[in-house]
Amino acid sequence: SGFSTALSQIPSISSISSEGREDLQVNQLETQIWIKPDIQKTDVDFSEILNAIQEIAKDVNIFFDELEGVNSPSKDDDSLLHHGNLTSTSDDASRLEVVGEEVSDKNKINGLYFRDGKCRIDYILVYRKSNPQTEKREVFERNIRAEGLQMEKESSLANSDIIFVKLHAPWEVLGKYAELMNVRMPFRRKIYYLHRRYKLMNRIEKQISRFRGWLPRKPMKLDKETLPDLEENDCYTAPFSQQRIHHFIIHNKDTFFNNATRSRIVHHILQRVKYEEGKNKIGLNRLLSNGSYEAAFPLHEGSYRSKNSIKTHGAENHRHLLYECWASWGVWYKYQPLDLVRRYFGEKIGLYFAWLGWYTGMLFPAAFIGLFVFLYGVTTLNHCQVSKEVCQATDIIMCPICDKYCPFMRLSDSCIYAKVTHLFDNGATVFFAVFMAVWATVFLEFWKRRRAVIAYDWDLIDWEEEEEEIRPQFEAKYSKKERMNPISGKPEPYQAFADKCSRLIVSASGIFFMICVVIAAVFGIVIYRVVTVSTFAAFKWALIRNNSQVATTGTAVCINFCIIMLLNVVTSETLIIFFTEQPRTESEWENSFTLKMFLFQFVNLNSSTFYIAFFLGRFTGHPGAYLRLINRWRLEECHPSGCLIDLCMQMGIIMVLKQTWNNFMELGYPLIQNWWTRRKLRQEYGTQGKTRFPQWEKDYNLQPMNAYGLFDEYLEMILQFGFTTIFVAAFPLAPLLALLNNIIEIRLDAYKFVTQWRRPLASRAKDIGIWYGILEGIGILSVITNAFVIAVTSDFIPRLVYAYKYGPCAGQGEAGQKCMVGYVNASLSVFLVSDFENRSEPTSNGSEFSGSPLKYCRYRDYRDPPHSPVPYGYTLQFWHVLAARLAFIIVFEHLVFCIKHLISYLIPDLPKDLRDRMRREKYLIQEMMYEAELERLQKERKERKKNGKSYHNEWP
């Protein structure tokens, strides 16, 4: 009678489990009724009851299938919506439990499950009821239900206009799409084999392990007791298959797919669901762009804080564990838990932090050597003959460095600048430049090995061939033209060659125009420098007047930094996306966008640095015949101590300001926004309001991740890598500054991902993508630029030529400090003051130096005196220096490139032990699959034999 009463209230029955002796699930549209009879207390044959129910269900289904379209309520209907609370009832379904298990109160309270406490929330969609795109959402949500996803709705506690749509993927949907997406899942635990060792090696290893026991424990390693045992890393994996489901290790279907994988599967479904008729009316991204939905994100796994200590009570969830072991400032010196990062955020974000940690670790030797070069300059400062001569040259009067207002000056006035220049430009600079070129190659080669190990551990070796998918935008735009895929043999959308070429031309033209805008901005900075140096020379304050060139350089660098930031905002990612063509796959689109954005950012950041390094003071002419800009402004000259001090100031200021600004924008800006949001909630709901919010509303109040994923994070580090390598010969402290910044950067990014951002969608990637090619390009460019910096910008080559050809040790094969006596005087030319142009003639006549007007002044160049047969012509020493510079560039580049290629050849991309492990794993997987299939067939044979059924004599 109980079953009859229940059946009379059931409009339709969709399915009954074949193993329904414990549970009988009845679905009415969105309504689920659970009936759990106590079999032990009944004498009725349960199979007869099931048969009766199935017969009735067939008749009932016919009737209600016709009425389903009429009676199906609107998805935005307020009658289906429950105003949100932590244990609210269903918005579009009612659940009846006749006899069943008690629902876990914890699951209800933590806000990670449906209100039944059983269905875990895999994805959240957010929209506003006031939004007019109701019809699109209705169609979209109807199609979502047709794909098998379950749905609940909640209204926001803070704003009743905001609606949260909670999505859950049942086991059947997860299994179906996991097979389509080739998701790799564990099916057998790994067996580790120890290689055969000789007795001598065993004894040596025992002695080493005994010696290590005396040493203190490694402080950088994480406590293994606080990290969970990640099953995926200890098991062999294979693409999931429902037909071979018995091969996989399934302890619990609810936890077989982790949360990141579940969210990725749901997102995959949402990206291919239509919301309107038409070729472009598909996917969640378009609904987000047109405002139908306000946000879409997976949930964090609860709070990242706990009242209890993680050491005594353990971690509350993976988010709490990541915060304590990774994002907390107290663990800044420890290694990163990369496996846990990968499990929570996905392989793509895990690879970024793996690369960032590797880059930071490799900066230690570079920073140490750079600091050694700087300290070498400090210790040899008092023994430098050149700086001594500059400081003692009180009788050498230098010509003015600008028109009219700049006065004559003693060479000894630049004593401080000469000493500072020696700190960066000394005998160890060339060695450091060669070292950094080799370091860049070693860093990239060993990263390939490290990436290979990570890809193996994370099952990414064969991912590209299995996972690459066509972008929905490409599929919608070019759906009319199709051709056969040569790999899969299936038809797919095709982009015509003419359309591709036209888009490439438009894209290249747009990027070229944006680069021209950057060059125009640098031109404006040059004009500012040549105009301002005269203004500062006539300034009232003596401090600025006496240091007019340094003040000009400092203000120009600050203005240049502001222009860089302004151009980054004005010519933002939107323009780059507009100029990006429409590639076939997501990785191709990301590569195209990344390359274009990097080119613009690199030119924007480094164009002024290239100007100072290679053009400042190189094409100024000489006194009496200065070259002028637009026949008006005299081009800027270098300081009497050289141009290297200007390059050091440019790099130091830009590097410090940009890293400070980036860190503020990455963490400070989200902190301020989240603080402001919490402040408004506290004013409205009191101090206890935040604890009352469910997890989906807490996450909604966080900041969304950058729309372009990890692009900004990679771009910041790649540009820093360029600063660290390209002009490192002029600024040896750049690796040290980069190291200090990266130690902070790792924890800043970790804190931001765990606490300040919504949980990003877990994405897969097998490497860092096009960024590796960009790093290789920067490594090649760094060799060329450092060769030119040493040969052209620094005084290394002129000093070398003087020591071996013109100095006291000429012809003796020596080049010590005693051989540099007289170098300063030999590097300066003589100018007759009366030969000044009218517009260049200074206002003072220099009588303050000797009591009478000056007749001669000196300037940096290798030119003949004014009374020679060819006044102010180049001397033979100039041509010797020029030839030595060109020879040094050629020799330096070829030598360093040979070393780089030799290192690349000697270091294999795959470690030998990893190659052996991969081969053995492939062999073991085949053996295990055969054994599992054999075991299944034997089991089926025994069951047939036990049931007395006839069977063919098949193998085995």
mmCIF file with all atom_site columns, N, CA and C in Angstrom, residues 209 281 324 402 655 769 789 888:
data_model
loop_
_atom_site.group_PDB
_atom_site.id
_atom_site.type_symbol
_atom_site.label_atom_id
_atom_site.label_alt_id
_atom_site.label_comp_id
_atom_site.label_asym_id
_atom_site.label_entity_id
_atom_site.label_seq_id
_atom_site.pdbx_PDB_ins_code
_atom_site.Cartn_x
_atom_site.Cartn_y
_atom_site.Cartn_z
_atom_site.occupancy
_atom_site.B_iso_or_equiv
_atom_site.pdbx_formal_charge
_atom_site.auth_seq_id
_atom_site.auth_comp_id
_atom_site.auth_asym_id
_atom_site.auth_atom_id
_atom_site.pdbx_PDB_model_num
ATOM 1  N N  . SER A 1 209 ? 74.802 8.889  3.948   1.00 0.00 ? 209 SER A N  1
ATOM 2  C CA . SER A 1 209 ? 73.566 9.030  4.722   1.00 0.00 ? 209 SER A CA 1
ATOM 3  C C  . SER A 1 209 ? 73.863 9.173  6.208   1.00 0.00 ? 209 SER A C  1
ATOM 4  N N  . LYS A 1 281 ? 25.866 31.917 -31.540 1.00 0.00 ? 281 LYS A N  1
ATOM 5  C CA . LYS A 1 281 ? 25.134 31.981 -30.277 1.00 0.00 ? 281 LYS A CA 1
ATOM 6  C C  . LYS A 1 281 ? 25.423 30.739 -29.453 1.00 0.00 ? 281 LYS A C  1
ATOM 7  N N  . GLU A 1 324 ? 48.639 27.909 4.667   1.00 0.00 ? 324 GLU A N  1
ATOM 8  C CA . GLU A 1 324 ? 49.610 27.703 5.739   1.00 0.00 ? 324 GLU A CA 1
ATOM 9  C C  . GLU A 1 324 ? 50.978 27.277 5.199   1.00 0.00 ? 324 GLU A C  1
ATOM 10 N N  . CYS A 1 402 ? 76.091 72.175 -22.486 1.00 0.00 ? 402 CYS A N  1
ATOM 11 C CA . CYS A 1 402 ? 74.883 72.660 -23.135 1.00 0.00 ? 402 CYS A CA 1
ATOM 12 C C  . CYS A 1 402 ? 75.131 74.088 -23.614 1.00 0.00 ? 402 CYS A C  1
ATOM 13 N N  . MET A 1 655 ? 63.671 49.720 -12.877 1.00 0.00 ? 655 MET A N  1
ATOM 14 C CA . MET A 1 655 ? 63.489 48.386 -12.302 1.00 0.00 ? 655 MET A CA 1
ATOM 15 C C  . MET A 1 655 ? 62.805 48.457 -10.950 1.00 0.00 ? 655 MET A C  1
ATOM 16 N N  . GLY A 1 769 ? 54.575 27.412 -22.813 1.00 0.00 ? 769 GLY A N  1
ATOM 17 C CA . GLY A 1 769 ? 54.098 27.922 -24.083 1.00 0.00 ? 769 GLY A CA 1
ATOM 18 C C  . GLY A 1 769 ? 55.134 28.749 -24.822 1.00 0.00 ? 769 GLY A C  1
ATOM 19 N N  . VAL A 1 789 ? 77.377 47.015 -25.214 1.00 0.00 ? 789 VAL A N  1
ATOM 20 C CA . VAL A 1 789 ? 77.529 47.841 -24.007 1.00 0.00 ? 789 VAL A CA 1
ATOM 21 C C  . VAL A 1 789 ? 78.991 47.900 -23.592 1.00 0.00 ? 789 VAL A C  1
ATOM 22 N N  . PHE A 1 888 ? 86.145 43.351 -30.912 1.00 0.00 ? 888 PHE A N  1
ATOM 23 C CA . PHE A 1 888 ? 85.663 42.794 -29.652 1.00 0.00 ? 888 PHE A CA 1
ATOM 24 C C  . PHE A 1 888 ? 84.237 42.291 -29.800 1.00 0.00 ? 888 PHE A C  1
#
